[in-house]
Structure formats: C-alpha cells, structure tokens
Amino acid sequence: MPEPLIFEISRPGRCAVALPEPDVRLSDLPGGLGRDDLPLPEVREVDLTRHYTHLSQMNYGVDTGFYPLGSCTMKYNPKINEEVARLSGFVHLHPYQDEETVQGALFLMYYLQEFLKEIGGFAAVSLQPAAGAHGELTGVLMMRAYHLDRGDAKRDVILVPDSAHGTNPASTTMCGLHVVEIPSDARGNVDLAALEAACEEHSDRLVGMMLTNPNTLGLFDEHVEEVTGLVHEHGGLMYGDGANMNALLGIARPGDLGFDVLHYNLHKTFSTPHGGGGPGSGPVGASERLADFLPAPIVAVDSERSDDEVEFYTFVNPPKSIGRVKAFYGHFGVMVKAYTYIRMLGPEGLRRVAEYAVLNANYVMSQIKEIYRVPYERTCMHEFVCEGHFPDAPDVRALDISKRLIDYGFHPPTNYFPLIVHEALMIEPTETESKETLDAFANALLRIAEEARTDPTLLHEAPHNAPVRRLDEVWAARNLILRWKPE
Ligand SMILES: *Cc1c(COP(=O)(O)O)cnc(C)c1O
C-alpha cells in the first residue's frame, strides 16, 4: 500500500516536538529571516518517525538483499568494522595533532600499508587517494613523473584494452596523455599481436599500459606476463587496475606479475559500504622503480625515535613524490575498516575470500549458461559476463531482464558493460552469499528467460512492485529533481 506523502497528512497546528518554555526573552530574527509562509508539513512525532523509516526502507542495499553488481564487489560488510571505526579514540582525532599524540593511528596506517604491500607484491604503498579512479590518476601521474625524471619528455601514450573500465581512459586523459585502444582476442585476453604492433608503433612515445586483471569480463589474462614483458621492453610501465583484487587475494600478486603500480579499492575488496558517492579509499602500491614517486606523505618507522620495545611512526615524503593528492592523509575511517577486515580474516581467511568469490561466480554461471549466452566461456574469476538477449525473444533487452529482477527481489547486475559484449549482464555474486541465495537468483534468471518468450510485456513494463516504475534514466540524469515540492 503506498504510504501517504508527509504533506498529505499535514494538519495545521500539529507538531512533532515539545519545546520547553523559553527562559530568555524572545526577540525576532533580524532582517526578516524569520518566515512563517514556508509550506512545511505539520505532523506528529509518530508520523515523522514513520515517514523517515519508510523512506529508509524504500532503499535497497547489501544489508537488505543480494546485490550482484559486477565490478563493484558489493559484498557484505561485517559490522565489527563499523564498531572499530567508531571508537572514540579514532573518531575524535584531529589531523593537526602532533605525531606523538596519534601513534595509534599511525601504527594502523603503517601496518595497513605493510599488509597491502604483502597482498599486492609491492615495495611501498601510499594510502592517500580517495577512491579507485583517484588512485588511477595518482598512478598515471607517477608513471609520467618517472619518465620526466629520466629526461624522457616525449612519452605521451597509454595503451588501454577495449574491455577496460571507463575510468582508465578518463584518468589517462586527465593526465594530458593519449589513449590507444588495444582489442581483446577471441578468448577475452589482450590481443598479443595488436599489442605488439601498438608497442612498435608508439615505442618512443609509450608511457605504459593500464590493465585490469582479471579483466572486466571476469577473465584472468592467460598471457599477462607476456603483456607486462612487452610493455617493459618498449620502455613503458604497467598500471594495474586493482578493483578486481577480490579474485586474487592470497593467490596471485600483481607485483609478481610485472605490474609497477596498482590501486586497491578498499571499499570493494576490503569491505566498506559504498555506493551513493562514498567515502571510499584507493591506496596505491608501487614497485621499487616507482616507489620514490608515491604521493606524500606516507607512514614510516622513525628509527631514531624507536627503541627495542616501541616503534615510533612518522610521516615521510618519498624523495621524488608527485606531491599531495588529497587533503591531510586520506579517508582514515575507511582505512580502519580495511585494517580490521584484514586482521579479522588473516592470510588464510583472505585467501578463502578469493576462493569462494571465484567458486560462487562459476556456480551461478554454470546454472544459467545454457539459457544466457556467455560469449567468452572459460572458467571465470570473481564475476562473469553473459548476454541478456534471446534470439527467439528479439524485443527483450538486458535492461528489461534487469528491471524484472527487481520484481523478484534482487538488485540488477551491471548492464551494458563491458562494451564489447552485446546486451551485457555482468554478474558478481561475491563470497558472502549462500548456495541458497545463489540458487534463488539463478532460478529467477531462468524464470525471466521463460517469461521473455511467453509474456514479454511483463518484462517491458517491469518493475511492477518497486516504489517507482520504469524511469527514463537519461532524462532523470539530465534533469535532476532532488526534492518534492508541494503544489
Ligand atoms: C570500481 C572500479 C573502478 C573505479 O573505482 P572507484 O572507487 O569507483 O573510483 C575502476 N576500475 C574498475 C575495474 C572498477 O570496478
């Protein structure tokens, strides 16, 4: 039953609060600031409570249901992370405090850097960037700085595969560099012949390459070491988009595969609630070659002020640092959550995350692939991409399937990405779901495929039971209406 709008239940004179009698003399606000003609709703406390609680329940989130949004790693975020991040000693820190008074926070940052170094196989880590895309910008600036430092100013080309996340070419362009797109081969890997040709053609202009591995098809590149080798041979550097680290934790390390710099998405792999704009955190790991260029400051042990019992932590600037990329020290609250998550799981637990993430994705794929075509059909990693399109139901599109999933109580997968798959549905179940949930989701997809043939209108008009029906998403994005206005 639709809830009445708060303006509809408004009655003159009703009020949700009882203020005490003022114990000071009343006076008017100056300059006509006090207005009594504002159309504010007048409601009782219980109506107000119900209004906001109802609004909160109209939302869909990881805590309310299955959220297989590919590339976003919408895993369950353990509540212990929030408890620790809310400890008053962390919450009430001020970034201008003296180092001696924030040793606990610096300890946490130092060991988070150490853990991320170990997990990714890198020589050093900076926690500054605020999100994945910001980490990309940071990493590409570091690659550019490396070439400039060697007096090699003519390099201005970055190779980006056609399966890349849109942020990769965007970050390149923001750094004033040029993108050269590299096609994928029939198995979903980087096309080695095309890569070789591009490396030859742009050899003296090559800054490097940005590669996501596993890529956005959910596939581990079968020639990743040849790819990194080729780019290095031509004087380029390898950037790793680490958004897909969920598939690799404890199993493979990008640093060992030849990547020189990589961003981690703490808010994806290392469990911080995300979506709706943040806050995230996109630390960057660097090989020996690039470590000196990391953004400043990073946390180090101050050996002069340490003794046998207690280490003293201090901020240092890497010698050739590209400088600051963020005010103060990055999003500390997210770092606390990631640190807690890593410590709770330990090395074996982290490895199990990746194993179950991969197992769950392969399981869902196996349940639906006879009905939903999987164009690059290989053992997938933590996600897979299928086509939301059936030859015998030509009017039904991936978007219709996604909207119909809402009626079944599931958040839709990512749609129309990566661009190289026709009517793409990109499904990432994550490790935190049970077999029952995965079965229910796969069954919903199979029933929807049936409906596509027997009753396509049902899909075209979906969702049927959501607070809002099918929206014109382009119109909505161009003409934002952020508040309801009374008539
Ligand atoms: C999410 C994502 C990014 C960008 O990360 P943000 O934290 O959203 O800026 C980059 N690449 C891939 C593959 C991603 O999935």
Short mmCIF file of C-alpha atoms and ligand atoms in Angstrom, two decimals:
data_model
loop_
_atom_site.label_atom_id
_atom_site.label_comp_id
_atom_site.label_asym_id
_atom_site.label_seq_id
_atom_site.Cartn_x
_atom_site.Cartn_y
_atom_site.Cartn_z
CA MET A 1 0.00 0.00 0.00
CA PRO A 2 1.51 3.36 -0.93
CA GLU A 3 2.42 5.43 2.08
CA PRO A 4 0.79 8.91 2.07
CA LEU A 5 3.22 11.75 1.47
CA ILE A 6 4.10 13.70 4.56
CA PHE A 7 2.48 16.82 3.08
CA GLU A 8 -0.80 14.94 2.67
CA ILE A 9 -1.05 14.03 6.36
CA SER A 10 -0.07 17.54 7.47
CA ARG A 11 -2.71 19.27 9.65
CA PRO A 12 -2.36 22.85 10.86
CA GLY A 13 -1.14 23.02 14.44
CA ARG A 14 0.30 19.51 14.70
CA CYS A 15 3.89 19.33 15.87
CA ALA A 16 6.49 16.59 16.33
CA VAL A 17 8.44 18.25 19.12
CA ALA A 18 7.61 19.71 22.53
CA LEU A 19 9.97 22.55 23.34
CA PRO A 20 10.34 23.78 26.91
CA GLU A 21 9.16 27.29 27.78
CA PRO A 22 11.97 29.70 26.85
CA ASP A 23 13.91 31.03 29.84
CA VAL A 24 15.23 34.02 27.91
CA ARG A 25 13.45 36.99 26.38
CA LEU A 26 12.09 36.30 22.88
CA SER A 27 13.12 38.53 20.02
CA ASP A 28 12.55 38.49 16.28
CA LEU A 29 15.22 37.30 13.86
CA PRO A 30 16.85 40.31 12.21
CA GLY A 31 16.34 41.29 8.59
CA GLY A 32 13.14 39.36 8.00
CA LEU A 33 14.94 35.99 8.34
CA GLY A 34 12.01 34.52 10.21
CA ARG A 35 9.38 33.41 7.69
CA ASP A 36 6.08 31.86 8.55
CA ASP A 37 4.91 31.35 4.96
CA LEU A 38 7.11 28.30 4.26
CA PRO A 39 4.99 25.33 3.20
CA LEU A 40 6.38 22.98 5.87
CA PRO A 41 4.37 19.90 6.83
CA GLU A 42 2.85 19.91 10.31
CA VAL A 43 2.84 16.37 11.67
CA ARG A 44 3.02 14.40 14.91
CA GLU A 45 6.22 12.70 16.09
CA VAL A 46 4.93 9.24 15.21
CA ASP A 47 4.08 10.35 11.66
CA LEU A 48 7.51 11.86 11.26
CA THR A 49 9.19 8.68 12.53
CA ARG A 50 7.14 6.54 10.17
CA HIS A 51 7.87 8.86 7.24
CA TYR A 52 11.64 8.60 7.59
CA THR A 53 11.64 4.92 8.47
CA HIS A 54 9.53 4.26 5.40
CA LEU A 55 11.94 6.26 3.22
CA SER A 56 14.86 4.23 4.58
CA GLN A 57 13.02 1.00 3.71
CA MET A 58 12.49 2.10 0.11
CA ASN A 59 16.22 1.74 -0.37
CA TYR A 60 17.91 -1.45 -1.49
CA GLY A 61 21.31 -2.33 -0.06
CA VAL A 62 23.68 -5.17 0.70
CA ASP A 63 22.09 -5.45 4.14
CA THR A 64 18.64 -5.98 2.64
CA GLY A 65 19.32 -8.36 -0.24
CA PHE A 66 21.53 -9.93 -2.88
CA TYR A 67 23.46 -7.33 -4.87
CA PRO A 68 25.36 -8.94 -7.80
CA LEU A 69 26.52 -5.63 -9.32
CA GLY A 70 29.51 -6.71 -11.41
CA SER A 71 32.80 -4.83 -10.98
CA CYS A 72 31.53 -3.22 -7.75
CA THR A 73 32.17 -6.11 -5.33
CA MET A 74 29.06 -5.47 -3.25
CA LYS A 75 29.97 -7.93 -0.52
CA TYR A 76 28.54 -7.99 2.98
CA ASN A 77 30.46 -5.55 5.20
CA PRO A 78 30.99 -7.06 8.65
CA LYS A 79 29.56 -4.80 11.36
CA ILE A 80 32.69 -5.17 13.51
CA ASN A 81 34.38 -2.81 11.02
CA GLU A 82 31.90 -0.08 11.86
CA GLU A 83 32.29 -0.64 15.60
CA VAL A 84 36.04 -0.25 15.39
CA ALA A 85 35.87 2.77 13.09
CA ARG A 86 33.55 4.41 15.63
CA LEU A 87 35.92 4.01 18.61
CA SER A 88 36.15 7.43 20.16
CA GLY A 89 39.95 7.42 20.01
CA PHE A 90 39.71 7.27 16.22
CA VAL A 91 36.65 9.45 15.71
CA HIS A 92 37.97 12.37 17.72
CA LEU A 93 41.41 12.60 16.14
CA HIS A 94 42.38 15.87 14.55
CA PRO A 95 44.74 15.94 11.56
CA TYR A 96 46.74 18.82 13.09
CA GLN A 97 47.61 16.85 16.24
CA ASP A 98 51.30 16.24 16.94
CA GLU A 99 52.65 12.87 15.83
CA GLU A 100 53.41 11.86 19.42
CA THR A 101 49.71 12.03 20.24
CA VAL A 102 48.48 9.93 17.29
CA GLN A 103 50.86 6.98 17.39
CA GLY A 104 47.95 4.51 17.46
CA ALA A 105 46.51 5.90 14.25
CA LEU A 106 49.94 5.95 12.60
CA PHE A 107 50.52 2.35 13.74
CA LEU A 108 47.27 1.37 11.99
CA MET A 109 48.20 3.23 8.80
CA TYR A 110 51.73 1.83 8.81
CA TYR A 111 50.57 -1.77 9.16
CA LEU A 112 47.78 -1.29 6.61
CA GLN A 113 50.49 -0.12 4.16
CA GLU A 114 52.53 -3.22 5.10
CA PHE A 115 49.57 -5.59 4.61
CA LEU A 116 48.72 -4.07 1.23
CA LYS A 117 52.37 -4.33 0.16
CA GLU A 118 52.35 -8.01 1.05
CA ILE A 119 48.96 -8.70 -0.57
CA GLY A 120 49.87 -6.95 -3.84
CA GLY A 121 53.58 -7.78 -4.00
CA PHE A 122 54.79 -4.16 -3.96
CA ALA A 123 57.73 -2.28 -2.46
CA ALA A 124 55.72 0.59 -0.99
CA VAL A 125 52.14 1.85 -0.58
CA SER A 126 50.54 5.27 -0.14
CA LEU A 127 47.09 5.44 1.44
CA GLN A 128 46.22 8.92 0.19
CA PRO A 129 43.92 8.54 -2.85
CA ALA A 130 40.23 8.85 -2.06
CA ALA A 131 38.85 6.18 -4.43
CA GLY A 132 39.76 3.85 -7.26
CA ALA A 133 39.59 6.42 -10.03
CA HIS A 134 41.66 8.78 -7.89
CA GLY A 135 44.23 6.00 -7.46
CA GLU A 136 44.35 5.66 -11.24
CA LEU A 137 45.01 9.37 -11.65
CA THR A 138 47.72 9.10 -9.00
CA GLY A 139 49.34 6.08 -10.66
CA VAL A 140 49.37 7.60 -14.13
CA LEU A 141 50.86 10.83 -12.72
CA MET A 142 53.58 8.69 -11.12
CA MET A 143 54.30 6.93 -14.42
CA ARG A 144 54.55 10.28 -16.18
CA ALA A 145 56.80 11.66 -13.43
CA TYR A 146 59.08 8.62 -13.77
CA HIS A 147 59.70 9.29 -17.47
CA LEU A 148 60.14 13.04 -16.95
CA ASP A 149 62.63 12.34 -14.16
CA ARG A 150 64.71 10.37 -16.67
CA GLY A 151 64.60 13.33 -19.04
CA ASP A 152 62.26 11.49 -21.40
CA ALA A 153 59.62 14.12 -22.08
CA LYS A 154 58.23 12.87 -25.39
CA ARG A 155 56.33 9.91 -23.94
CA ASP A 156 52.58 10.62 -24.02
CA VAL A 157 50.77 7.38 -24.99
CA ILE A 158 48.96 4.94 -22.69
CA LEU A 159 47.63 1.64 -24.02
CA VAL A 160 44.18 0.65 -22.72
CA PRO A 161 42.35 -2.58 -23.66
CA ASP A 162 38.83 -2.30 -25.07
CA SER A 163 37.50 -4.20 -22.04
CA ALA A 164 38.74 -1.53 -19.60
CA HIS A 165 36.61 0.33 -17.06
CA GLY A 166 35.72 3.79 -18.34
CA THR A 167 37.78 5.40 -15.60
CA ASN A 168 41.02 4.12 -17.21
CA PRO A 169 40.85 6.21 -20.40
CA ALA A 170 39.40 9.08 -18.35
CA SER A 171 42.37 9.09 -15.93
CA THR A 172 44.80 8.97 -18.85
CA THR A 173 43.13 11.94 -20.49
CA MET A 174 43.08 13.90 -17.24
CA CYS A 175 46.86 13.50 -17.10
CA GLY A 176 47.15 15.07 -20.56
CA LEU A 177 48.14 11.76 -22.20
CA HIS A 178 46.71 9.98 -25.22
CA VAL A 179 44.80 6.67 -25.15
CA VAL A 180 45.50 3.98 -27.72
CA GLU A 181 42.91 1.20 -27.53
CA ILE A 182 44.01 -2.43 -27.73
CA PRO A 183 41.43 -5.03 -28.84
CA SER A 184 40.70 -8.29 -27.00
CA ASP A 185 41.21 -11.66 -28.65
CA ALA A 186 38.60 -14.41 -29.06
CA ARG A 187 39.30 -15.77 -25.57
CA GLY A 188 38.90 -12.37 -23.91
CA ASN A 189 42.63 -11.77 -23.40
CA VAL A 190 44.62 -8.77 -24.62
CA ASP A 191 45.24 -9.44 -28.33
CA LEU A 192 49.01 -10.00 -28.27
CA ALA A 193 49.57 -9.30 -31.97
CA ALA A 194 47.71 -5.98 -31.70
CA LEU A 195 49.64 -5.12 -28.54
CA GLU A 196 52.94 -5.85 -30.20
CA ALA A 197 52.02 -3.70 -33.19
CA ALA A 198 50.96 -0.81 -30.92
CA CYS A 199 54.17 -1.12 -28.87
CA GLU A 200 56.24 -0.97 -32.07
CA GLU A 201 54.29 1.94 -33.49
CA HIS A 202 54.42 4.05 -30.30
CA SER A 203 57.69 2.71 -28.87
CA ASP A 204 59.40 6.02 -28.15
CA ARG A 205 56.13 7.63 -27.00
CA LEU A 206 54.98 4.83 -24.70
CA VAL A 207 54.28 5.88 -21.09
CA GLY A 208 52.82 2.47 -20.36
CA MET A 209 49.67 0.41 -20.25
CA MET A 210 46.66 0.23 -17.93
CA LEU A 211 45.43 -3.32 -17.47
CA THR A 212 42.71 -4.83 -15.27
CA ASN A 213 43.48 -8.42 -14.39
CA PRO A 214 41.18 -10.26 -14.05
CA ASN A 215 39.59 -8.03 -16.64
CA THR A 216 36.02 -6.76 -16.74
CA LEU A 217 34.93 -9.99 -18.45
CA GLY A 218 35.95 -11.68 -15.20
CA LEU A 219 38.81 -13.45 -17.00
CA PHE A 220 42.42 -13.79 -15.90
CA ASP A 221 44.60 -12.80 -18.84
CA GLU A 222 46.32 -16.01 -19.95
CA HIS A 223 49.36 -14.09 -21.21
CA VAL A 224 49.65 -11.46 -18.52
CA GLU A 225 53.41 -11.91 -18.11
CA GLU A 226 53.93 -11.61 -21.87
CA VAL A 227 51.86 -8.42 -21.82
CA THR A 228 53.85 -6.84 -18.98
CA GLY A 229 57.09 -8.06 -20.60
CA LEU A 230 56.26 -6.49 -23.97
CA VAL A 231 55.36 -3.13 -22.47
CA HIS A 232 58.55 -3.11 -20.38
CA GLU A 233 60.65 -4.00 -23.44
CA HIS A 234 59.41 -0.81 -25.07
CA GLY A 235 60.28 1.30 -22.07
CA GLY A 236 56.71 1.50 -20.79
CA LEU A 237 55.35 0.91 -17.29
CA MET A 238 52.43 -1.30 -16.26
CA TYR A 239 49.49 0.16 -14.36
CA GLY A 240 47.21 -2.38 -12.67
CA ASP A 241 43.57 -1.54 -12.02
CA GLY A 242 43.17 -3.42 -8.74
CA ALA A 243 39.39 -3.12 -8.43
CA ASN A 244 39.22 -6.85 -9.06
CA MET A 245 41.59 -7.89 -6.26
CA ASN A 246 38.73 -9.89 -4.74
CA ALA A 247 39.63 -12.67 -7.16
CA LEU A 248 43.34 -12.69 -6.31
CA LEU A 249 43.70 -12.28 -2.53
CA GLY A 250 46.28 -14.72 -1.23
CA ILE A 251 46.57 -16.45 -4.62
CA ALA A 252 48.35 -14.14 -7.08
CA ARG A 253 50.20 -10.85 -6.55
CA PRO A 254 50.13 -8.18 -9.26
CA GLY A 255 53.66 -7.07 -8.32
CA ASP A 256 54.92 -10.59 -9.11
CA LEU A 257 53.16 -10.49 -12.49
CA GLY A 258 55.09 -7.41 -13.60
CA PHE A 259 52.84 -4.50 -12.58
CA ASP A 260 54.69 -1.35 -11.49
CA VAL A 261 51.79 0.45 -9.83
CA LEU A 262 48.27 -0.55 -8.83
CA HIS A 263 45.33 0.90 -6.92
CA TYR A 264 43.34 -1.07 -4.37
CA ASN A 265 39.67 -0.32 -3.78
CA LEU A 266 39.44 -0.62 -0.01
CA HIS A 267 35.70 -0.02 -0.31
CA LYS A 268 35.32 -3.03 -2.62
CA THR A 269 37.79 -5.78 -1.77
CA PHE A 270 38.31 -4.76 1.85
CA SER A 271 34.68 -4.20 2.80
CA THR A 272 33.47 -0.68 3.38
CA PRO A 273 29.89 0.19 2.46
CA HIS A 274 29.93 2.04 -0.85
CA GLY A 275 27.65 3.42 -3.49
CA GLY A 276 25.89 6.75 -3.40
CA GLY A 277 29.15 8.63 -3.54
CA GLY A 278 31.49 7.45 -0.86
CA PRO A 279 33.58 7.65 1.18
CA GLY A 280 35.99 5.27 -0.47
CA SER A 281 39.73 4.78 -0.40
CA GLY A 282 42.09 3.92 -3.25
CA PRO A 283 45.61 3.29 -1.91
CA VAL A 284 48.35 2.86 -4.49
CA GLY A 285 51.10 0.23 -4.39
CA ALA A 286 54.36 0.72 -6.29
CA SER A 287 57.32 -1.43 -7.35
CA GLU A 288 60.91 -0.42 -6.46
CA ARG A 289 61.07 1.56 -9.68
CA LEU A 290 58.12 3.80 -8.82
CA ALA A 291 58.19 3.83 -5.00
CA ASP A 292 60.03 7.16 -4.84
CA PHE A 293 57.22 8.85 -6.78
CA LEU A 294 54.34 7.91 -4.43
CA PRO A 295 52.16 10.77 -3.21
CA ALA A 296 53.25 12.28 0.09
CA PRO A 297 53.13 11.71 2.95
CA ILE A 298 53.38 8.01 3.76
CA VAL A 299 53.92 6.49 7.20
CA ALA A 300 57.34 5.10 8.14
CA VAL A 301 59.13 3.91 11.27
CA ASP A 302 61.37 6.62 12.70
CA SER A 303 64.37 4.54 13.79
CA GLU A 304 65.91 7.40 15.79
CA ARG A 305 62.85 7.71 17.97
CA SER A 306 62.18 3.97 18.20
CA ASP A 307 63.72 1.61 20.73
CA ASP A 308 63.78 -2.15 21.22
CA GLU A 309 60.30 -2.13 22.67
CA VAL A 310 58.31 0.55 20.89
CA GLU A 311 58.36 1.65 17.28
CA PHE A 312 57.78 5.34 16.62
CA TYR A 313 55.83 6.18 13.46
CA THR A 314 56.20 9.34 11.46
CA PHE A 315 55.09 10.85 8.15
CA VAL A 316 57.74 10.97 5.43
CA ASN A 317 57.81 12.31 1.87
CA PRO A 318 59.13 9.90 -0.78
CA PRO A 319 62.13 11.63 -2.41
CA LYS A 320 60.58 12.21 -5.85
CA SER A 321 56.98 12.35 -4.69
CA ILE A 322 54.35 13.69 -7.09
CA GLY A 323 53.14 15.60 -4.02
CA ARG A 324 49.82 15.56 -2.25
CA VAL A 325 46.74 14.22 -3.99
CA LYS A 326 44.39 14.65 -1.04
CA ALA A 327 43.98 16.98 1.91
CA PHE A 328 45.68 15.57 5.02
CA TYR A 329 46.05 11.77 5.00
CA GLY A 330 43.18 10.25 3.00
CA HIS A 331 39.96 8.69 4.31
CA PHE A 332 41.09 7.41 7.67
CA GLY A 333 37.75 5.82 8.66
CA VAL A 334 37.87 3.56 5.61
CA MET A 335 41.45 2.59 6.49
CA VAL A 336 40.29 1.50 9.97
CA LYS A 337 37.62 -0.71 8.41
CA ALA A 338 40.07 -2.28 5.92
CA TYR A 339 42.65 -2.87 8.68
CA THR A 340 40.00 -4.52 10.86
CA TYR A 341 38.81 -6.70 7.98
CA ILE A 342 42.34 -7.87 7.14
CA ARG A 343 43.18 -8.60 10.79
CA MET A 344 39.89 -10.45 11.35
CA LEU A 345 40.47 -12.74 8.35
CA GLY A 346 44.23 -13.23 8.45
CA PRO A 347 46.13 -14.67 5.47
CA GLU A 348 44.09 -17.89 5.25
CA GLY A 349 40.81 -16.03 5.54
CA LEU A 350 41.77 -13.60 2.79
CA ARG A 351 42.64 -16.49 0.51
CA ARG A 352 39.27 -18.11 1.26
CA VAL A 353 37.56 -14.83 0.25
CA ALA A 354 39.06 -15.16 -3.24
CA GLU A 355 38.39 -18.90 -3.46
CA TYR A 356 34.71 -18.53 -2.57
CA ALA A 357 34.24 -15.43 -4.73
CA VAL A 358 35.54 -17.42 -7.73
CA LEU A 359 33.57 -20.54 -6.81
CA ASN A 360 30.31 -18.60 -6.43
CA ALA A 361 30.69 -16.82 -9.77
CA ASN A 362 31.43 -20.09 -11.57
CA TYR A 363 28.47 -21.74 -9.85
CA VAL A 364 25.98 -19.07 -10.96
CA MET A 365 27.45 -19.14 -14.47
CA SER A 366 27.06 -22.93 -14.62
CA GLN A 367 23.38 -22.65 -13.62
CA ILE A 368 22.38 -20.21 -16.35
CA LYS A 369 24.81 -20.54 -19.26
CA GLU A 370 22.60 -22.88 -21.28
CA ILE A 371 19.99 -20.11 -21.41
CA TYR A 372 22.05 -16.92 -21.20
CA ARG A 373 24.85 -16.99 -23.74
CA VAL A 374 28.31 -16.48 -22.23
CA PRO A 375 30.36 -15.19 -25.18
CA TYR A 376 33.79 -15.73 -23.61
CA GLU A 377 33.14 -19.06 -21.98
CA ARG A 378 36.06 -20.01 -19.75
CA THR A 379 36.43 -20.68 -16.07
CA CYS A 380 35.72 -17.22 -14.74
CA MET A 381 37.19 -15.42 -11.78
CA HIS A 382 35.01 -13.45 -9.32
CA GLU A 383 32.48 -12.35 -11.97
CA PHE A 384 31.26 -13.27 -15.43
CA VAL A 385 29.50 -11.56 -18.32
CA CYS A 386 26.58 -13.05 -20.23
CA GLU A 387 24.19 -11.72 -22.87
CA GLY A 388 20.75 -10.53 -21.73
CA HIS A 389 19.22 -11.32 -25.08
CA PHE A 390 17.50 -14.33 -26.65
CA PRO A 391 17.24 -14.93 -30.42
CA ASP A 392 13.65 -16.14 -30.03
CA ALA A 393 12.55 -13.11 -27.95
CA PRO A 394 14.06 -10.32 -30.04
CA ASP A 395 12.32 -7.37 -28.30
CA VAL A 396 13.62 -8.26 -24.87
CA ARG A 397 16.78 -6.45 -23.85
CA ALA A 398 19.23 -6.75 -20.94
CA LEU A 399 17.58 -3.73 -19.33
CA ASP A 400 14.18 -5.49 -19.31
CA ILE A 401 15.72 -8.51 -17.60
CA SER A 402 17.39 -6.31 -15.01
CA LYS A 403 14.16 -4.45 -14.25
CA ARG A 404 12.25 -7.71 -13.93
CA LEU A 405 14.82 -8.99 -11.42
CA ILE A 406 13.70 -6.17 -9.12
CA ASP A 407 10.25 -7.79 -9.00
CA TYR A 408 11.91 -10.98 -7.81
CA GLY A 409 13.61 -9.06 -5.01
CA PHE A 410 17.14 -8.86 -6.43
CA HIS A 411 19.34 -5.92 -7.26
CA PRO A 412 20.10 -5.99 -11.01
CA PRO A 413 23.59 -6.86 -12.24
CA THR A 414 25.69 -4.30 -14.09
CA ASN A 415 24.18 -3.59 -17.53
CA TYR A 416 25.80 -2.78 -20.87
CA PHE A 417 29.36 -3.04 -19.56
CA PRO A 418 31.89 -4.13 -20.71
CA LEU A 419 31.05 -2.56 -24.06
CA ILE A 420 32.47 -5.46 -26.07
CA VAL A 421 29.60 -7.79 -25.07
CA HIS A 422 26.24 -7.36 -26.77
CA GLU A 423 23.44 -6.63 -24.21
CA ALA A 424 25.88 -7.35 -21.40
CA LEU A 425 24.84 -8.53 -17.95
CA MET A 426 27.84 -8.54 -15.63
CA ILE A 427 27.26 -10.69 -12.57
CA GLU A 428 29.44 -10.70 -9.44
CA PRO A 429 27.90 -12.72 -6.62
CA THR A 430 30.80 -12.20 -4.13
CA GLU A 431 31.96 -14.68 -1.50
CA THR A 432 29.46 -13.70 1.18
CA GLU A 433 26.36 -15.37 -0.34
CA SER A 434 24.99 -18.82 0.48
CA LYS A 435 24.22 -21.53 -2.08
CA GLU A 436 20.51 -20.99 -1.37
CA THR A 437 20.73 -17.32 -2.35
CA LEU A 438 22.72 -18.14 -5.48
CA ASP A 439 20.15 -20.80 -6.44
CA ALA A 440 17.26 -18.39 -5.89
CA PHE A 441 18.97 -15.79 -8.08
CA ALA A 442 19.78 -18.29 -10.86
CA ASN A 443 16.20 -19.58 -10.75
CA ALA A 444 14.85 -16.05 -11.05
CA LEU A 445 17.01 -15.51 -14.14
CA LEU A 446 15.76 -18.77 -15.66
CA ARG A 447 12.12 -17.89 -14.96
CA ILE A 448 12.64 -14.46 -16.50
CA ALA A 449 14.06 -16.13 -19.62
CA GLU A 450 10.81 -18.14 -19.81
CA GLU A 451 8.73 -15.02 -19.38
CA ALA A 452 10.71 -13.31 -22.15
CA ARG A 453 9.22 -15.82 -24.56
CA THR A 454 5.73 -16.28 -23.10
CA ASP A 455 4.90 -12.78 -21.80
CA PRO A 456 7.46 -10.19 -22.92
CA THR A 457 5.16 -7.31 -21.89
CA LEU A 458 5.69 -8.36 -18.29
CA LEU A 459 9.38 -7.62 -18.78
CA HIS A 460 8.93 -4.43 -20.78
CA GLU A 461 6.73 -2.97 -18.04
CA ALA A 462 8.87 -4.11 -15.10
CA PRO A 463 9.43 -3.31 -12.31
CA HIS A 464 5.87 -3.81 -11.08
CA ASN A 465 6.30 -3.74 -7.31
CA ALA A 466 9.03 -1.13 -6.76
CA PRO A 467 8.36 2.37 -5.32
CA VAL A 468 8.89 3.79 -8.81
CA ARG A 469 8.27 2.12 -12.17
CA ARG A 470 10.48 2.26 -15.26
CA LEU A 471 12.28 5.59 -15.32
CA ASP A 472 13.69 7.44 -18.28
CA GLU A 473 17.20 7.25 -16.88
CA VAL A 474 18.79 9.65 -19.35
CA TRP A 475 16.09 12.26 -18.73
CA ALA A 476 16.39 11.74 -14.96
CA ALA A 477 20.17 12.20 -15.02
CA ARG A 478 19.92 15.37 -17.13
CA ASN A 479 17.02 16.91 -15.21
CA LEU A 480 17.69 16.13 -11.58
CA ILE A 481 14.73 16.79 -9.29
CA LEU A 482 16.11 16.41 -5.82
CA ARG A 483 13.12 17.38 -3.73
CA TRP A 484 9.38 17.04 -3.79
CA LYS A 485 7.56 20.35 -3.86
CA PRO A 486 4.06 20.93 -2.56
CA GLU A 487 1.63 22.31 -5.13
C1 LIG B 1 35.07 0.49 -9.42
C2 LIG B 1 36.11 0.40 -10.46
C3 LIG B 1 36.98 1.48 -10.71
C4 LIG B 1 36.84 2.84 -10.06
O1 LIG B 1 36.83 2.80 -8.66
P1 LIG B 1 36.07 3.92 -7.81
O2 LIG B 1 36.47 3.62 -6.41
O3 LIG B 1 34.62 3.74 -8.08
O4 LIG B 1 36.56 5.25 -8.29
C5 LIG B 1 37.98 1.31 -11.64
N1 LIG B 1 38.10 0.15 -12.32
C6 LIG B 1 37.28 -0.91 -12.12
C7 LIG B 1 37.50 -2.18 -12.90
C8 LIG B 1 36.24 -0.81 -11.18
O5 LIG B 1 35.43 -1.85 -10.99
#
